[in-house]
PDB file of C-alpha atoms in Angstrom:
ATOM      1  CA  UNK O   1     -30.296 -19.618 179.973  1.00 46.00           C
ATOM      2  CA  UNK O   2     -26.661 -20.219 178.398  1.00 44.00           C
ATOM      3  CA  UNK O   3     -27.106 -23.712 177.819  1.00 40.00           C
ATOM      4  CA  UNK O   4     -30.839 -23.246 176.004  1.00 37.00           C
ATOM      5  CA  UNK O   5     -29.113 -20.988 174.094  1.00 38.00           C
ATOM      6  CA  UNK O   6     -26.238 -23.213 172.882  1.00 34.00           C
ATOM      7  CA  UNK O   7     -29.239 -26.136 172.465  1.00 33.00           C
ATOM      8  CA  UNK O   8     -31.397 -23.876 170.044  1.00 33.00           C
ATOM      9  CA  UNK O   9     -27.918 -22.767 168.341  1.00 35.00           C
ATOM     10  CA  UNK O  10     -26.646 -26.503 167.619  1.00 34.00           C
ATOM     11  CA  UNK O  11     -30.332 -27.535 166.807  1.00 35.00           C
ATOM     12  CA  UNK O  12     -30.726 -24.808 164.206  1.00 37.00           C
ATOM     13  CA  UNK O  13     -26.871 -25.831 162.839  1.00 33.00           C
ATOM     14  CA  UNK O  14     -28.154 -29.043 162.651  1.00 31.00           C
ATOM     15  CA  UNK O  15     -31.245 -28.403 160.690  1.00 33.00           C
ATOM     16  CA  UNK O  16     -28.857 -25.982 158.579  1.00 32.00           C
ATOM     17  CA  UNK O  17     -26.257 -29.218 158.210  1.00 31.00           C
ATOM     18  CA  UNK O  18     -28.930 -31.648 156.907  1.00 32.00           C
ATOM     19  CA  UNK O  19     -30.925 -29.574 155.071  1.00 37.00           C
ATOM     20  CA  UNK O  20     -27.327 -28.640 152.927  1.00 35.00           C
ATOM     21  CA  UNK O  21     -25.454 -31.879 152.741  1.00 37.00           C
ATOM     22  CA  UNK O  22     -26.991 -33.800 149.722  1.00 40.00           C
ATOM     23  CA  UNK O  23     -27.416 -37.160 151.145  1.00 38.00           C
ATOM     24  CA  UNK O  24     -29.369 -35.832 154.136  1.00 34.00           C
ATOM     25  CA  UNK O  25     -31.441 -33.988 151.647  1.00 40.00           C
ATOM     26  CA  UNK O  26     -35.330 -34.317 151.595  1.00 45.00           C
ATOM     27  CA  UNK O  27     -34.923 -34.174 147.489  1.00 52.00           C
ATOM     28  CA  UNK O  28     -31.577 -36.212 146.962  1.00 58.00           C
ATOM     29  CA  UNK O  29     -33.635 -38.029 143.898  1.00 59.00           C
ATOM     30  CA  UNK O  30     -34.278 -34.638 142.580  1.00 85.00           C
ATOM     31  CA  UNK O  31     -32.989 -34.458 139.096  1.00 92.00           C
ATOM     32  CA  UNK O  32     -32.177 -31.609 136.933  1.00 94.00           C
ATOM     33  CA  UNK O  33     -32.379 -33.011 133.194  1.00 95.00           C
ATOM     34  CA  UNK O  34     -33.997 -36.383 131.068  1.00 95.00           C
ATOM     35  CA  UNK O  35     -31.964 -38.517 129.318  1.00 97.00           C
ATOM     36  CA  UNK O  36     -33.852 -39.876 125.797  1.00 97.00           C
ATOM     37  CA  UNK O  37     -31.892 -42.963 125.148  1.00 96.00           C
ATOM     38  CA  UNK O  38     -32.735 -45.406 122.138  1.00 95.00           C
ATOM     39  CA  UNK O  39     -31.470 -48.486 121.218  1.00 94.00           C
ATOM     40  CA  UNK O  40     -31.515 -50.746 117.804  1.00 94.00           C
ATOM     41  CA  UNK O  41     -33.851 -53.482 118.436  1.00 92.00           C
ATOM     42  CA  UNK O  42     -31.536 -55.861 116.527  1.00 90.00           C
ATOM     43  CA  UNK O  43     -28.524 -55.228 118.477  1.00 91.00           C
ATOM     44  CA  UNK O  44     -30.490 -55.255 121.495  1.00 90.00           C
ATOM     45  CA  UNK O  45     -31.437 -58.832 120.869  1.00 88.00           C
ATOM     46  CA  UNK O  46     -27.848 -59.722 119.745  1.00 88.00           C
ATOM     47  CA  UNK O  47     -26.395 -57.953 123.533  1.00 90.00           C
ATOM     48  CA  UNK O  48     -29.272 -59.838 124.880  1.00 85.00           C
ATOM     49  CA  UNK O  49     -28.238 -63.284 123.498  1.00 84.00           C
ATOM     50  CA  UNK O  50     -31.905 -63.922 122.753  1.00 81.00           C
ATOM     51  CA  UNK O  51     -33.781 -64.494 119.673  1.00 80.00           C
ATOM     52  CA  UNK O  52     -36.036 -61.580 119.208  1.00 82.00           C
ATOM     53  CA  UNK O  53     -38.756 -62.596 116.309  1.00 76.00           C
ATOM     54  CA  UNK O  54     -39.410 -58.913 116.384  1.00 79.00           C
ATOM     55  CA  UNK O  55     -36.640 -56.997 116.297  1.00 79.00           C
ATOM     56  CA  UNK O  56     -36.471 -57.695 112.300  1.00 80.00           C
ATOM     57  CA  UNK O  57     -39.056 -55.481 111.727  1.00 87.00           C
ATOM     58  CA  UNK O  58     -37.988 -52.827 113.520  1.00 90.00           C
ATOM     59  CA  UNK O  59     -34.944 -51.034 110.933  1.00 91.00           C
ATOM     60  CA  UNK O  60     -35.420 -48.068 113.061  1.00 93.00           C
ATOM     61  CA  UNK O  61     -34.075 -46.695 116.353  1.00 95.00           C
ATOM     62  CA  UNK O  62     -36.631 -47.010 119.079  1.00 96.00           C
ATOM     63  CA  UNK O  63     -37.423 -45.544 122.173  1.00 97.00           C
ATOM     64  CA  UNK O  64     -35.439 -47.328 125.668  1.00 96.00           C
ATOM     65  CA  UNK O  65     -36.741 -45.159 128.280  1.00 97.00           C
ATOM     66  CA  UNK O  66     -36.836 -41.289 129.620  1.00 97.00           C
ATOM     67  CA  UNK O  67     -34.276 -41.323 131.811  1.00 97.00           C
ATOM     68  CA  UNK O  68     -34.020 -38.569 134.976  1.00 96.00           C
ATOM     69  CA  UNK O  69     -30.485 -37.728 135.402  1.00 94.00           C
ATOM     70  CA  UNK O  70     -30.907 -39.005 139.101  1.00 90.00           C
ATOM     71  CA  UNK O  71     -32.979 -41.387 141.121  1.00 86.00           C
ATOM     72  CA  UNK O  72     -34.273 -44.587 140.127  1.00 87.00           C
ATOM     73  CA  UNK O  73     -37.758 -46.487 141.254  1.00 86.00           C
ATOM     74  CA  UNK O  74     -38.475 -43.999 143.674  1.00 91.00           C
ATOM     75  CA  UNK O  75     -41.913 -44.067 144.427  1.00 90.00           C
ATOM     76  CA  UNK O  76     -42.095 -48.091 144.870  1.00 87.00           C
ATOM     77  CA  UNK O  77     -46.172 -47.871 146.092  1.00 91.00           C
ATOM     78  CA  UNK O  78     -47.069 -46.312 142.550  1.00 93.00           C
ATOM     79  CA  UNK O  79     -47.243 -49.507 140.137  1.00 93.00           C
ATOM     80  CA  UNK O  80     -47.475 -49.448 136.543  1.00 96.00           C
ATOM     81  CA  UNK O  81     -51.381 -49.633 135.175  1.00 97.00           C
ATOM     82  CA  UNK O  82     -51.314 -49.817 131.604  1.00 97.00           C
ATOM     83  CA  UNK O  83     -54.607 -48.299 131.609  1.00 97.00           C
ATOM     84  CA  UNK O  84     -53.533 -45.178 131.782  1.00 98.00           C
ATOM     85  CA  UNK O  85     -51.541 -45.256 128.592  1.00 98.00           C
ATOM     86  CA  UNK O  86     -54.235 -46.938 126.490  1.00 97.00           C
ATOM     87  CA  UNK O  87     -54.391 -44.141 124.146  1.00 98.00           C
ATOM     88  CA  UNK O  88     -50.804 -43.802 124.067  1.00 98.00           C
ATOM     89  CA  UNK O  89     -50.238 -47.897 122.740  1.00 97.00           C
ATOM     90  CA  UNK O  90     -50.346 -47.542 119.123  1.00 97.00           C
ATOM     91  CA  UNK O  91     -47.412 -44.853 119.258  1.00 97.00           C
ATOM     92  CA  UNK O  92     -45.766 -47.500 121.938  1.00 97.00           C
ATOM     93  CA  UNK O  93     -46.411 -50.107 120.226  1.00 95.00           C
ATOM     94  CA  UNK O  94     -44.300 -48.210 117.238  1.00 95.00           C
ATOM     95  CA  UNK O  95     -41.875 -46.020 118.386  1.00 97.00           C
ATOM     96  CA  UNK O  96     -41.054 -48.110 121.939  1.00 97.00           C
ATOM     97  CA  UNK O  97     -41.798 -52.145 121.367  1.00 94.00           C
ATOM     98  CA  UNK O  98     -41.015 -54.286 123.551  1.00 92.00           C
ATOM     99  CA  UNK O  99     -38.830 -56.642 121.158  1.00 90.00           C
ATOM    100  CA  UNK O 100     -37.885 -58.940 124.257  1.00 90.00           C
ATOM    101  CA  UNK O 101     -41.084 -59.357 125.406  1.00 89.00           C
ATOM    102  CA  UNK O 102     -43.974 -58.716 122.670  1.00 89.00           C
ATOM    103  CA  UNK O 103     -47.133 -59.058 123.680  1.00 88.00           C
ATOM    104  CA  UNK O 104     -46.581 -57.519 127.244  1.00 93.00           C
ATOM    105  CA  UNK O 105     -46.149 -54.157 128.759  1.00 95.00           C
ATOM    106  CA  UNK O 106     -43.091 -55.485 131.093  1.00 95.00           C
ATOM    107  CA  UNK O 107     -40.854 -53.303 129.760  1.00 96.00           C
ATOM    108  CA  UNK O 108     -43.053 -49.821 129.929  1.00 97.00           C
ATOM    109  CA  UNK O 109     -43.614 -51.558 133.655  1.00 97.00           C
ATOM    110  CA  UNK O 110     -39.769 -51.392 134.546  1.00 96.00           C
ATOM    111  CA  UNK O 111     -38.943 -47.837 132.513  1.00 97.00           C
ATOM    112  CA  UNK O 112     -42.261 -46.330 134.548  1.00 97.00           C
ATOM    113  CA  UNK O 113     -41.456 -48.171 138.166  1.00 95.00           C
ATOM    114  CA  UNK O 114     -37.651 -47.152 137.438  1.00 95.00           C
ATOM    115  CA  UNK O 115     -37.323 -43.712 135.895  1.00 96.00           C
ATOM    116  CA  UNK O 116     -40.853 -42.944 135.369  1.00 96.00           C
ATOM    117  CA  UNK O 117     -41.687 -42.671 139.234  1.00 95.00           C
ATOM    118  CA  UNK O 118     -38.910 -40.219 139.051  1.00 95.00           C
ATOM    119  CA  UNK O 119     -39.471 -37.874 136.657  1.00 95.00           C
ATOM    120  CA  UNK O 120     -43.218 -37.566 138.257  1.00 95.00           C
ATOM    121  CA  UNK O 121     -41.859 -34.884 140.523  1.00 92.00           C
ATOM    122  CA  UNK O 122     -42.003 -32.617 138.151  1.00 93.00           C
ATOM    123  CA  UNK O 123     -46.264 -31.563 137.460  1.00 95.00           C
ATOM    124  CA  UNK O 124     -45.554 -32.075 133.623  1.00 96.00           C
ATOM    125  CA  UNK O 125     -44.775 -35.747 134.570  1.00 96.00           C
ATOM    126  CA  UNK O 126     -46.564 -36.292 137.349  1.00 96.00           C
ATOM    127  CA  UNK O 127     -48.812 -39.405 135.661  1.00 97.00           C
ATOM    128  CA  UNK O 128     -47.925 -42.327 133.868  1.00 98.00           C
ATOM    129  CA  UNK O 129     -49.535 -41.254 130.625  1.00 98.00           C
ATOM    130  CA  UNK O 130     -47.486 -37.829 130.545  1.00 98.00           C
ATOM    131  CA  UNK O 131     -44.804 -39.626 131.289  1.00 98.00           C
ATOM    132  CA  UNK O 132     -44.934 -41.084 128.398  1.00 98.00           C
ATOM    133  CA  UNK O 133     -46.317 -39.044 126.096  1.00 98.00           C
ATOM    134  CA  UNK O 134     -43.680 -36.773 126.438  1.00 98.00           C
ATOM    135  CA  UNK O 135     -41.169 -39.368 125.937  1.00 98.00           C
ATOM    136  CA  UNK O 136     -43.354 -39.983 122.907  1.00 98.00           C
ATOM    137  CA  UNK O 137     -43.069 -36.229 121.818  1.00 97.00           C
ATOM    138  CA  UNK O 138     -39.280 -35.918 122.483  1.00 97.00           C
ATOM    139  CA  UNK O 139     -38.420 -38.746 120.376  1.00 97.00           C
ATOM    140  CA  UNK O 140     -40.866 -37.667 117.402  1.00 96.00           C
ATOM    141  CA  UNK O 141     -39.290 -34.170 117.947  1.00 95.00           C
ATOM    142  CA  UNK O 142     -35.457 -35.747 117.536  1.00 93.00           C
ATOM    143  CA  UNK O 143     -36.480 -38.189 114.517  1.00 87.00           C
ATOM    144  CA  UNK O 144     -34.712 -36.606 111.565  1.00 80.00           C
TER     145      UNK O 144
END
Protein backbone atom coordinates (compact mmCIF):
# COMPACT_ATOMS: atom_id res chain seq x y z
CA UNK A 1 0.00 0.00 0.00
CA UNK A 2 3.29 2.18 0.69
CA UNK A 3 4.64 1.83 -2.59
CA UNK A 4 1.05 2.80 -4.50
CA UNK A 5 1.22 5.52 -2.42
CA UNK A 6 4.72 6.82 -3.31
CA UNK A 7 3.60 5.86 -7.26
CA UNK A 8 0.40 8.17 -7.14
CA UNK A 9 2.67 10.83 -5.14
CA UNK A 10 5.60 10.95 -7.87
CA UNK A 11 2.91 10.65 -10.69
CA UNK A 12 0.96 13.64 -9.42
CA UNK A 13 4.67 15.58 -8.91
CA UNK A 14 5.19 14.73 -12.23
CA UNK A 15 2.06 16.03 -13.74
CA UNK A 16 2.69 19.12 -11.28
CA UNK A 17 6.54 19.33 -12.88
CA UNK A 18 5.38 19.40 -16.54
CA UNK A 19 2.46 21.15 -16.31
CA UNK A 20 4.89 24.22 -14.54
CA UNK A 21 8.13 24.08 -16.42
CA UNK A 22 7.54 26.15 -19.66
CA UNK A 23 9.00 23.94 -22.21
CA UNK A 24 6.90 20.96 -21.08
CA UNK A 25 3.98 23.27 -21.28
CA UNK A 26 0.81 22.36 -23.37
CA UNK A 27 0.75 26.37 -24.35
CA UNK A 28 4.61 27.16 -24.65
CA UNK A 29 3.52 29.18 -28.07
CA UNK A 30 1.13 31.05 -25.96
CA UNK A 31 1.85 34.69 -26.30
CA UNK A 32 0.91 37.57 -24.24
CA UNK A 33 1.14 40.74 -26.66
CA UNK A 34 1.30 41.62 -30.87
CA UNK A 35 3.98 43.25 -32.24
CA UNK A 36 2.76 45.84 -35.34
CA UNK A 37 5.96 46.20 -37.20
CA UNK A 38 6.23 48.30 -40.55
CA UNK A 39 8.81 48.75 -42.81
CA UNK A 40 9.64 51.46 -45.77
CA UNK A 41 9.08 49.70 -48.92
CA UNK A 42 12.12 51.49 -50.42
CA UNK A 43 14.54 50.48 -47.89
CA UNK A 44 13.12 47.17 -47.88
CA UNK A 45 14.08 46.73 -51.49
CA UNK A 46 17.51 48.40 -50.91
CA UNK A 47 18.17 45.55 -47.59
CA UNK A 48 16.78 43.19 -50.07
CA UNK A 49 19.31 43.95 -52.88
CA UNK A 50 16.43 43.67 -55.34
CA UNK A 51 14.86 46.03 -57.64
CA UNK A 52 11.40 46.62 -56.41
CA UNK A 53 9.35 48.51 -59.42
CA UNK A 54 6.92 49.14 -56.64
CA UNK A 55 8.31 50.29 -53.80
CA UNK A 56 8.47 53.95 -55.55
CA UNK A 57 5.09 54.41 -55.08
CA UNK A 58 4.80 53.56 -51.83
CA UNK A 59 6.28 57.11 -49.74
CA UNK A 60 4.53 55.67 -46.83
CA UNK A 61 5.26 53.17 -44.05
CA UNK A 62 3.46 49.94 -44.64
CA UNK A 63 2.29 47.16 -42.83
CA UNK A 64 5.19 43.90 -42.30
CA UNK A 65 3.19 41.63 -40.29
CA UNK A 66 1.25 41.22 -36.70
CA UNK A 67 3.64 39.72 -34.86
CA UNK A 68 2.72 37.41 -31.47
CA UNK A 69 5.35 38.01 -29.01
CA UNK A 70 5.95 34.12 -29.11
CA UNK A 71 5.56 31.19 -31.41
CA UNK A 72 6.00 31.11 -34.98
CA UNK A 73 4.07 28.81 -37.82
CA UNK A 74 2.39 26.93 -35.33
CA UNK A 75 -0.45 25.41 -36.74
CA UNK A 76 1.48 24.03 -40.03
CA UNK A 77 -2.02 22.00 -41.35
CA UNK A 78 -3.88 25.50 -41.58
CA UNK A 79 -2.60 27.02 -45.06
CA UNK A 80 -3.13 30.38 -46.24
CA UNK A 81 -6.50 30.74 -48.63
CA UNK A 82 -6.64 34.09 -49.87
CA UNK A 83 -10.24 33.69 -50.13
CA UNK A 84 -10.89 34.48 -46.99
CA UNK A 85 -9.41 37.94 -47.13
CA UNK A 86 -11.04 38.93 -50.43
CA UNK A 87 -12.79 41.75 -48.91
CA UNK A 88 -9.90 42.72 -46.99
CA UNK A 89 -7.44 43.17 -50.54
CA UNK A 90 -8.01 46.65 -51.42
CA UNK A 91 -6.86 47.80 -47.79
CA UNK A 92 -3.88 45.04 -48.39
CA UNK A 93 -3.24 45.92 -51.38
CA UNK A 94 -2.65 49.66 -49.76
CA UNK A 95 -1.59 49.62 -46.47
CA UNK A 96 0.47 45.97 -46.71
CA UNK A 97 1.84 45.42 -50.58
CA UNK A 98 3.78 43.04 -51.32
CA UNK A 99 6.66 45.27 -53.00
CA UNK A 100 8.89 42.03 -53.51
CA UNK A 101 6.46 40.11 -54.98
CA UNK A 102 3.43 42.19 -56.64
CA UNK A 103 0.99 40.44 -58.07
CA UNK A 104 0.97 37.54 -55.42
CA UNK A 105 -0.25 36.97 -51.96
CA UNK A 106 3.24 35.16 -50.92
CA UNK A 107 3.94 37.43 -48.49
CA UNK A 108 0.29 37.56 -46.57
CA UNK A 109 1.01 33.51 -47.10
CA UNK A 110 4.29 33.58 -44.91
CA UNK A 111 3.02 36.51 -42.21
CA UNK A 112 -0.42 34.17 -41.86
CA UNK A 113 1.51 30.51 -41.89
CA UNK A 114 4.19 32.30 -39.51
CA UNK A 115 2.59 34.62 -36.98
CA UNK A 116 -0.87 34.49 -38.15
CA UNK A 117 -1.40 30.70 -37.10
CA UNK A 118 -0.29 32.07 -33.84
CA UNK A 119 -2.16 34.74 -32.90
CA UNK A 120 -5.40 32.44 -33.88
CA UNK A 121 -5.41 31.22 -30.32
CA UNK A 122 -6.89 33.95 -29.24
CA UNK A 123 -11.13 33.87 -30.56
CA UNK A 124 -10.58 37.55 -31.85
CA UNK A 125 -7.96 35.99 -34.24
CA UNK A 126 -8.99 32.83 -34.66
CA UNK A 127 -9.47 33.20 -38.81
CA UNK A 128 -7.37 34.43 -41.38
CA UNK A 129 -9.56 37.38 -42.24
CA UNK A 130 -9.56 38.71 -38.48
CA UNK A 131 -6.29 38.20 -38.50
CA UNK A 132 -5.90 40.58 -40.67
CA UNK A 133 -8.31 42.91 -40.33
CA UNK A 134 -7.18 43.70 -37.12
CA UNK A 135 -3.75 44.16 -38.27
CA UNK A 136 -5.56 46.39 -40.73
CA UNK A 137 -7.32 48.34 -37.83
CA UNK A 138 -4.18 48.65 -35.61
CA UNK A 139 -2.18 50.19 -38.21
CA UNK A 140 -5.07 52.69 -39.37
CA UNK A 141 -5.45 53.34 -35.57
CA UNK A 142 -1.40 54.24 -35.23
CA UNK A 143 -1.29 56.30 -38.68
CA UNK A 144 -0.82 59.86 -37.46
Amino acid sequence: MASLNLVALLCFGLVVLVNSYPSFSRHENQWTKLILTHHWPKTLCTMEEVSCQTADKFNYWTIHGLWPDKGQSCNRSWHFDVNDIKDLLPEMEIWWPDVLHPGTNEFWKHEWEKHGTCAAVAESLNSENKYFAKALDLYKKSRP
